[in-house]
Coordinates of C-alpha atoms in Angstrom, one line a residue:
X21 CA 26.1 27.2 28.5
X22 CA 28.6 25.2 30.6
X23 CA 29.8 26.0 33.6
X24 CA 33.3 24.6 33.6
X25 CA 35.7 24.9 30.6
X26 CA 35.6 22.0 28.2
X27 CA 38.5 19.4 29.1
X28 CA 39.0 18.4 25.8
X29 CA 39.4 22.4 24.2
X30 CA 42.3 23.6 26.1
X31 CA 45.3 20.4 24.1
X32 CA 47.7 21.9 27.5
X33 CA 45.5 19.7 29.8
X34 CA 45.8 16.6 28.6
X35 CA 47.7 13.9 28.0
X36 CA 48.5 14.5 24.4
X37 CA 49.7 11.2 21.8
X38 CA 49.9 12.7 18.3
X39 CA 48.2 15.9 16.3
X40 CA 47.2 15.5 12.8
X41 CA 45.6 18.6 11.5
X42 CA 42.4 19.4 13.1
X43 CA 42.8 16.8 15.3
X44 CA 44.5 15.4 18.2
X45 CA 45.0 11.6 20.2
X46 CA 44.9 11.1 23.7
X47 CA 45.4 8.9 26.5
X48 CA 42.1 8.1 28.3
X49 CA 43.8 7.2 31.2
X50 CA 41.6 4.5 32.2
X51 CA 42.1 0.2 31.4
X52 CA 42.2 -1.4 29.4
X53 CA 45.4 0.0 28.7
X54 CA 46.5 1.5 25.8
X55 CA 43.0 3.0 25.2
X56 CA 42.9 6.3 24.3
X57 CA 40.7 9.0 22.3
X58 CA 40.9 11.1 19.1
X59 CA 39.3 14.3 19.3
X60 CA 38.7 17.3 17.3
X61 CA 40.5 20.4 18.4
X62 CA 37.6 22.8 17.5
X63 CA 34.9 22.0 20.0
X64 CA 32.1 19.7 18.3
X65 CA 29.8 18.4 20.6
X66 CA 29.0 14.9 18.7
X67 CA 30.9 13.4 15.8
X68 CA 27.7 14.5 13.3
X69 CA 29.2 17.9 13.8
X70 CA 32.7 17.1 12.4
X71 CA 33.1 18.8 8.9
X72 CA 34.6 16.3 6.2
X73 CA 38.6 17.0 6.9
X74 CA 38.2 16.3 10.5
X75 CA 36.3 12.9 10.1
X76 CA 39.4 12.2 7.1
X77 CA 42.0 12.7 9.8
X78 CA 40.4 11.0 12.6
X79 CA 40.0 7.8 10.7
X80 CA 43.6 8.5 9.6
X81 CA 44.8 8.9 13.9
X82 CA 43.0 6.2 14.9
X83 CA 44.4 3.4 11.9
X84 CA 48.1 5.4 13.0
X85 CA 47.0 5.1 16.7
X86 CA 46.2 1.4 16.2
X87 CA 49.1 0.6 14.9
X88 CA 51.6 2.3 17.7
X89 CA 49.4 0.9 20.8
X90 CA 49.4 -2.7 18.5
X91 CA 53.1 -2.5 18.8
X92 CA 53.3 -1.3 21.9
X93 CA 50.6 -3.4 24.1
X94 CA 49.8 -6.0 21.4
X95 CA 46.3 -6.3 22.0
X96 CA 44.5 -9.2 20.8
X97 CA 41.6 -7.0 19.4
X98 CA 39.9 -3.5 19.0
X99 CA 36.8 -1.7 19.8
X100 CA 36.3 1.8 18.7
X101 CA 33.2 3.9 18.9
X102 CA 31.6 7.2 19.7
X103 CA 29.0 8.1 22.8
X104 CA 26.8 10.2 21.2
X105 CA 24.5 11.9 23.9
X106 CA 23.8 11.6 27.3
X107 CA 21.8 8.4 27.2
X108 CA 24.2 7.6 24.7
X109 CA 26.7 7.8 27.2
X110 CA 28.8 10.8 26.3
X111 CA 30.0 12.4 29.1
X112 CA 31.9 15.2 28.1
X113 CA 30.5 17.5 25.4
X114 CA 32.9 17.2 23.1
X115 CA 32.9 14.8 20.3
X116 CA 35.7 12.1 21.6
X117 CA 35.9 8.8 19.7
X118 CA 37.2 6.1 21.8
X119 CA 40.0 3.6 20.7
X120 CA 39.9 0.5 23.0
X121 CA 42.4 -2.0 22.9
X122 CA 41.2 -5.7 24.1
X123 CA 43.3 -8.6 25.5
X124 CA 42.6 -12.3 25.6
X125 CA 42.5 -12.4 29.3
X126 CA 39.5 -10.2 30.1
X127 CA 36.7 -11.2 32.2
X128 CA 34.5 -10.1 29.0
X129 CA 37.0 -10.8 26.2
X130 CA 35.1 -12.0 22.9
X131 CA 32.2 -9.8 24.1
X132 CA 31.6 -7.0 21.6
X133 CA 29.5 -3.3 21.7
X134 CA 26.4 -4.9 21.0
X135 CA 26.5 -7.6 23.7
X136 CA 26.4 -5.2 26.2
X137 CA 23.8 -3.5 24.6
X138 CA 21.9 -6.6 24.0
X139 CA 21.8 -7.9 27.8
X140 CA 18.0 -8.9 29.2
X141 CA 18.7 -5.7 31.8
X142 CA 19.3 -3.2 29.5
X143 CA 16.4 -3.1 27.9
X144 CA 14.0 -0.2 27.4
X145 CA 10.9 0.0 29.6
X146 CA 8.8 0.2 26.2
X147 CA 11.0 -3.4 24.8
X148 CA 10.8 -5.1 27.6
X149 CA 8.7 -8.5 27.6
X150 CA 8.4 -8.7 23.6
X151 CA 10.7 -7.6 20.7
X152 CA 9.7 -4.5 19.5
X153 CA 9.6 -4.3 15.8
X154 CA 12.0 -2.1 13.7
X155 CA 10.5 1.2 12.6
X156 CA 10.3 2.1 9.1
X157 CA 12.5 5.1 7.5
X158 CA 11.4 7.7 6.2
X159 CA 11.9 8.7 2.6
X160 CA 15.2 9.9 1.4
X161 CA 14.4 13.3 0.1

């Protein structure tokens, strides 16, 4: 159990954009700016806990989100994802998914999610030296 409140759970402590049923936008506060985050406003640790309405209505936010901070910073394009995880970099506990705006002028403009992912020093102990082939799936039940 955590020992300090959830940041995300109490709406009053952050900097809140927009609510759309379940669901809320905020400002991240950090660059680029115009980034922000839409969240749940039921505590969900990680997006696979979302029910249905609240994954409708955060695709809804973010393509209403996208389109004020468009008009209002005009970025020159998007990244959005979700941290899922600690090694997947979440931080905070509560299913978050981040909007990023991205401007032309960047020191890594035209450099997506996967190139940072992809770089020689981020690779696994296990990957690195040789490629490591895919794993196969197992059966759909």
């Amino acid at each position: 159990m955590p020992t300090e409140p959830c940041p995300f759970c109490d709406l009053a402590r952050v900097e809140l954009i927009a609510e759309a049923g379940p669901c809320a936008a905020i400002w991240t506060n950090e660059p680029p700016a115009g980034s922000l985050m839409v969240i749940p406003k039921a505590h969900r640790e990680t997006a696979w806990d979302l029910t249905p309405e609240e994954w409708s209505v955060t695709r809804d936010l973010l393509h209403e989100m996208m389109r004020r901070v468009g008009q209002s910073h005009q970025p020159d394009g998007w990244n959005i994802g979700w941290n899922v995880g600690e090694v997947g970099g979440q931080s905070v506990l509560h299913a978050h998914c981040h909007l990023v705006p991205r401007y032309r002028d960047e020191r890594h403009a035209g450099k997506g999610l996967r190139w940072w992912f992809k770089q020689p020093d981020n690779a696994s102990l296990q990957a690195r030296g040789a490629a490591t082939p895919a794993r196969p799936l197992p059966p759909v039940p």
